[in-house]
Amino acid sequence: MRLDKWLWAARFFKTRGIANAAIDSGKVKLNGYAAKPSKVVKAGDRLQIRAGDQLWEVDVLALNEQRRPASEAQLLYAETSESIQERARQAELQKLAPVPMPDRKGRPTKRERRQLESFQKGP
């Protein structure tokens, strides 16, 4: 089975196109090496998948040609214990020290600009 199709069927990516883009940009490794979307995946392979800000390390358990519900898709792989611990640690770090102003996009508003200017001038 193709790597991009397996990632789509296992529900790591919403579409095969997004899975292709992730593989091409090096966010997916097959058995420790960069792979192409057409690379054949078989049971027993190990995948490292960076989806968003999370890193998954999974062992392929089964193949499925069709995209099935999430409960069935989870049966296609087993996440390694190191990966589970690392993702939990990253979630805890994110909770303790969140990224400042993650929802901010673009230029500051007039109010934000005035606050910045008053902060820079000092008391």
PDB file of C-alpha atoms in Angstrom:
ATOM      1  CA  MET A   1       0.000   0.000   0.000  1.00  0.00           C
ATOM      2  CA  ARG A   2       1.247   3.500  -0.788  1.00  0.00           C
ATOM      3  CA  LEU A   3       2.547   5.585   2.120  1.00  0.00           C
ATOM      4  CA  ASP A   4       0.311   8.578   1.394  1.00  0.00           C
ATOM      5  CA  LYS A   5      -2.761   6.378   1.155  1.00  0.00           C
ATOM      6  CA  TRP A   6      -1.953   4.635   4.454  1.00  0.00           C
ATOM      7  CA  LEU A   7      -1.465   7.968   6.257  1.00  0.00           C
ATOM      8  CA  TRP A   8      -4.821   9.113   4.900  1.00  0.00           C
ATOM      9  CA  ALA A   9      -6.552   5.830   5.865  1.00  0.00           C
ATOM     10  CA  ALA A  10      -4.998   5.929   9.358  1.00  0.00           C
ATOM     11  CA  ARG A  11      -6.354   9.487   9.716  1.00  0.00           C
ATOM     12  CA  PHE A  12      -3.068  11.267  10.356  1.00  0.00           C
ATOM     13  CA  PHE A  13      -3.950  13.661   7.518  1.00  0.00           C
ATOM     14  CA  LYS A  14      -7.329  14.805   6.266  1.00  0.00           C
ATOM     15  CA  THR A  15      -6.579  14.304   2.558  1.00  0.00           C
ATOM     16  CA  ARG A  16      -4.067  12.389   0.458  1.00  0.00           C
ATOM     17  CA  GLY A  17      -2.897  15.709  -0.976  1.00  0.00           C
ATOM     18  CA  ILE A  18      -1.978  16.989   2.485  1.00  0.00           C
ATOM     19  CA  ALA A  19      -0.262  13.663   3.212  1.00  0.00           C
ATOM     20  CA  ASN A  20       1.705  14.016  -0.062  1.00  0.00           C
ATOM     21  CA  ALA A  21       2.802  17.533   0.876  1.00  0.00           C
ATOM     22  CA  ALA A  22       3.921  16.395   4.340  1.00  0.00           C
ATOM     23  CA  ILE A  23       5.920  13.500   2.891  1.00  0.00           C
ATOM     24  CA  ASP A  24       7.537  15.713   0.244  1.00  0.00           C
ATOM     25  CA  SER A  25       8.536  18.296   2.876  1.00  0.00           C
ATOM     26  CA  GLY A  26      10.259  15.627   4.998  1.00  0.00           C
ATOM     27  CA  LYS A  27       7.734  15.479   7.839  1.00  0.00           C
ATOM     28  CA  VAL A  28       7.268  11.728   7.428  1.00  0.00           C
ATOM     29  CA  LYS A  29      10.059   9.164   7.722  1.00  0.00           C
ATOM     30  CA  LEU A  30       9.749   5.462   6.971  1.00  0.00           C
ATOM     31  CA  ASN A  31      12.071   3.254   9.039  1.00  0.00           C
ATOM     32  CA  GLY A  32      14.219   6.308   9.815  1.00  0.00           C
ATOM     33  CA  TYR A  33      14.651   7.453   6.216  1.00  0.00           C
ATOM     34  CA  ALA A  34      12.897  10.069   4.114  1.00  0.00           C
ATOM     35  CA  ALA A  35      10.387   8.476   1.780  1.00  0.00           C
ATOM     36  CA  LYS A  36       8.351   9.317  -1.288  1.00  0.00           C
ATOM     37  CA  PRO A  37       4.536   9.226  -1.294  1.00  0.00           C
ATOM     38  CA  SER A  38       4.551   6.118  -3.509  1.00  0.00           C
ATOM     39  CA  LYS A  39       6.780   4.111  -1.153  1.00  0.00           C
ATOM     40  CA  VAL A  40       5.194   0.786  -0.211  1.00  0.00           C
ATOM     41  CA  VAL A  41       4.236   0.405   3.453  1.00  0.00           C
ATOM     42  CA  LYS A  42       3.878  -3.013   5.027  1.00  0.00           C
ATOM     43  CA  ALA A  43       3.035  -4.314   8.494  1.00  0.00           C
ATOM     44  CA  GLY A  44       6.022  -3.995  10.811  1.00  0.00           C
ATOM     45  CA  ASP A  45       7.329  -0.704   9.385  1.00  0.00           C
ATOM     46  CA  ARG A  46       8.044   2.200  11.732  1.00  0.00           C
ATOM     47  CA  LEU A  47       6.898   5.715  10.825  1.00  0.00           C
ATOM     48  CA  GLN A  48       7.859   9.076  12.301  1.00  0.00           C
ATOM     49  CA  ILE A  49       5.133  11.588  11.529  1.00  0.00           C
ATOM     50  CA  ARG A  50       5.205  15.298  12.317  1.00  0.00           C
ATOM     51  CA  ALA A  51       1.638  16.591  12.114  1.00  0.00           C
ATOM     52  CA  GLY A  52       1.298  20.165  13.269  1.00  0.00           C
ATOM     53  CA  ASP A  53       3.439  20.545  16.375  1.00  0.00           C
ATOM     54  CA  GLN A  54       3.186  16.887  17.401  1.00  0.00           C
ATOM     55  CA  LEU A  55       5.623  14.104  16.599  1.00  0.00           C
ATOM     56  CA  TRP A  56       4.210  10.588  16.355  1.00  0.00           C
ATOM     57  CA  GLU A  57       6.335   7.448  16.201  1.00  0.00           C
ATOM     58  CA  VAL A  58       4.159   4.495  15.234  1.00  0.00           C
ATOM     59  CA  ASP A  59       4.519   0.894  14.161  1.00  0.00           C
ATOM     60  CA  VAL A  60       2.313  -0.187  11.258  1.00  0.00           C
ATOM     61  CA  LEU A  61       0.124  -3.112  12.351  1.00  0.00           C
ATOM     62  CA  ALA A  62      -2.290  -3.444   9.441  1.00  0.00           C
ATOM     63  CA  LEU A  63      -3.254  -2.019   6.066  1.00  0.00           C
ATOM     64  CA  ASN A  64      -6.667  -0.811   4.947  1.00  0.00           C
ATOM     65  CA  GLU A  65      -7.462   0.320   1.414  1.00  0.00           C
ATOM     66  CA  GLN A  66     -10.440   2.388   2.551  1.00  0.00           C
ATOM     67  CA  ARG A  67     -10.728   5.261   4.998  1.00  0.00           C
ATOM     68  CA  ARG A  68     -12.764   3.929   7.881  1.00  0.00           C
ATOM     69  CA  PRO A  69     -14.015   5.529  11.132  1.00  0.00           C
ATOM     70  CA  ALA A  70     -11.406   6.778  13.594  1.00  0.00           C
ATOM     71  CA  SER A  71     -12.024   3.875  15.970  1.00  0.00           C
ATOM     72  CA  GLU A  72     -11.077   1.418  13.189  1.00  0.00           C
ATOM     73  CA  ALA A  73      -8.222   3.604  11.927  1.00  0.00           C
ATOM     74  CA  GLN A  74      -6.526   3.430  15.349  1.00  0.00           C
ATOM     75  CA  LEU A  75      -6.240  -0.338  14.897  1.00  0.00           C
ATOM     76  CA  LEU A  76      -3.902   0.180  11.927  1.00  0.00           C
ATOM     77  CA  TYR A  77      -0.994   1.341  14.102  1.00  0.00           C
ATOM     78  CA  ALA A  78       0.514   1.202  17.581  1.00  0.00           C
ATOM     79  CA  GLU A  79       2.241   4.251  18.997  1.00  0.00           C
ATOM     80  CA  THR A  80       5.542   3.582  20.754  1.00  0.00           C
ATOM     81  CA  SER A  81       5.748   4.193  24.502  1.00  0.00           C
ATOM     82  CA  GLU A  82       8.548   6.763  23.997  1.00  0.00           C
ATOM     83  CA  SER A  83       6.336   8.692  21.597  1.00  0.00           C
ATOM     84  CA  ILE A  84       3.428   8.692  24.042  1.00  0.00           C
ATOM     85  CA  GLN A  85       5.654   9.974  26.850  1.00  0.00           C
ATOM     86  CA  GLU A  86       7.219  12.664  24.650  1.00  0.00           C
ATOM     87  CA  ARG A  87       3.834  13.930  23.430  1.00  0.00           C
ATOM     88  CA  ALA A  88       2.572  14.047  27.042  1.00  0.00           C
ATOM     89  CA  ARG A  89       5.697  15.970  28.069  1.00  0.00           C
ATOM     90  CA  GLN A  90       5.244  18.433  25.208  1.00  0.00           C
ATOM     91  CA  ALA A  91       1.581  18.946  26.160  1.00  0.00           C
ATOM     92  CA  GLU A  92       2.584  19.615  29.767  1.00  0.00           C
ATOM     93  CA  LEU A  93       5.243  22.122  28.674  1.00  0.00           C
ATOM     94  CA  GLN A  94       2.712  23.854  26.442  1.00  0.00           C
ATOM     95  CA  LYS A  95       0.307  24.069  29.356  1.00  0.00           C
ATOM     96  CA  LEU A  96       2.929  25.492  31.725  1.00  0.00           C
ATOM     97  CA  ALA A  97       4.488  27.969  29.297  1.00  0.00           C
ATOM     98  CA  PRO A  98       2.132  28.731  26.404  1.00  0.00           C
ATOM     99  CA  VAL A  99       3.385  30.556  23.356  1.00  0.00           C
ATOM    100  CA  PRO A 100       2.786  34.285  23.891  1.00  0.00           C
ATOM    101  CA  MET A 101      -0.086  35.705  21.874  1.00  0.00           C
ATOM    102  CA  PRO A 102      -0.727  32.649  19.652  1.00  0.00           C
ATOM    103  CA  ASP A 103      -3.981  34.102  18.256  1.00  0.00           C
ATOM    104  CA  ARG A 104      -2.383  37.342  17.080  1.00  0.00           C
ATOM    105  CA  LYS A 105      -2.157  37.795  13.337  1.00  0.00           C
ATOM    106  CA  GLY A 106      -1.038  40.712  11.230  1.00  0.00           C
ATOM    107  CA  ARG A 107      -0.543  44.285  12.285  1.00  0.00           C
ATOM    108  CA  PRO A 108      -1.513  45.574  15.715  1.00  0.00           C
ATOM    109  CA  THR A 109      -4.796  47.365  16.122  1.00  0.00           C
ATOM    110  CA  LYS A 110      -4.874  51.029  17.060  1.00  0.00           C
ATOM    111  CA  ARG A 111      -5.452  50.146  20.705  1.00  0.00           C
ATOM    112  CA  GLU A 112      -2.604  47.600  20.731  1.00  0.00           C
ATOM    113  CA  ARG A 113      -0.274  50.109  19.046  1.00  0.00           C
ATOM    114  CA  ARG A 114      -1.013  52.710  21.715  1.00  0.00           C
ATOM    115  CA  GLN A 115      -0.363  50.162  24.460  1.00  0.00           C
ATOM    116  CA  LEU A 116       2.949  49.224  22.841  1.00  0.00           C
ATOM    117  CA  GLU A 117       3.976  52.856  22.525  1.00  0.00           C
ATOM    118  CA  SER A 118       3.091  53.605  26.145  1.00  0.00           C
ATOM    119  CA  PHE A 119       5.021  50.536  27.253  1.00  0.00           C
ATOM    120  CA  GLN A 120       8.082  51.539  25.223  1.00  0.00           C
ATOM    121  CA  LYS A 121       8.087  55.127  26.548  1.00  0.00           C
ATOM    122  CA  GLY A 122       7.919  53.982  30.121  1.00  0.00           C
ATOM    123  CA  PRO A 123       6.261  55.673  33.116  1.00  0.00           C
TER     124      PRO A 123
END
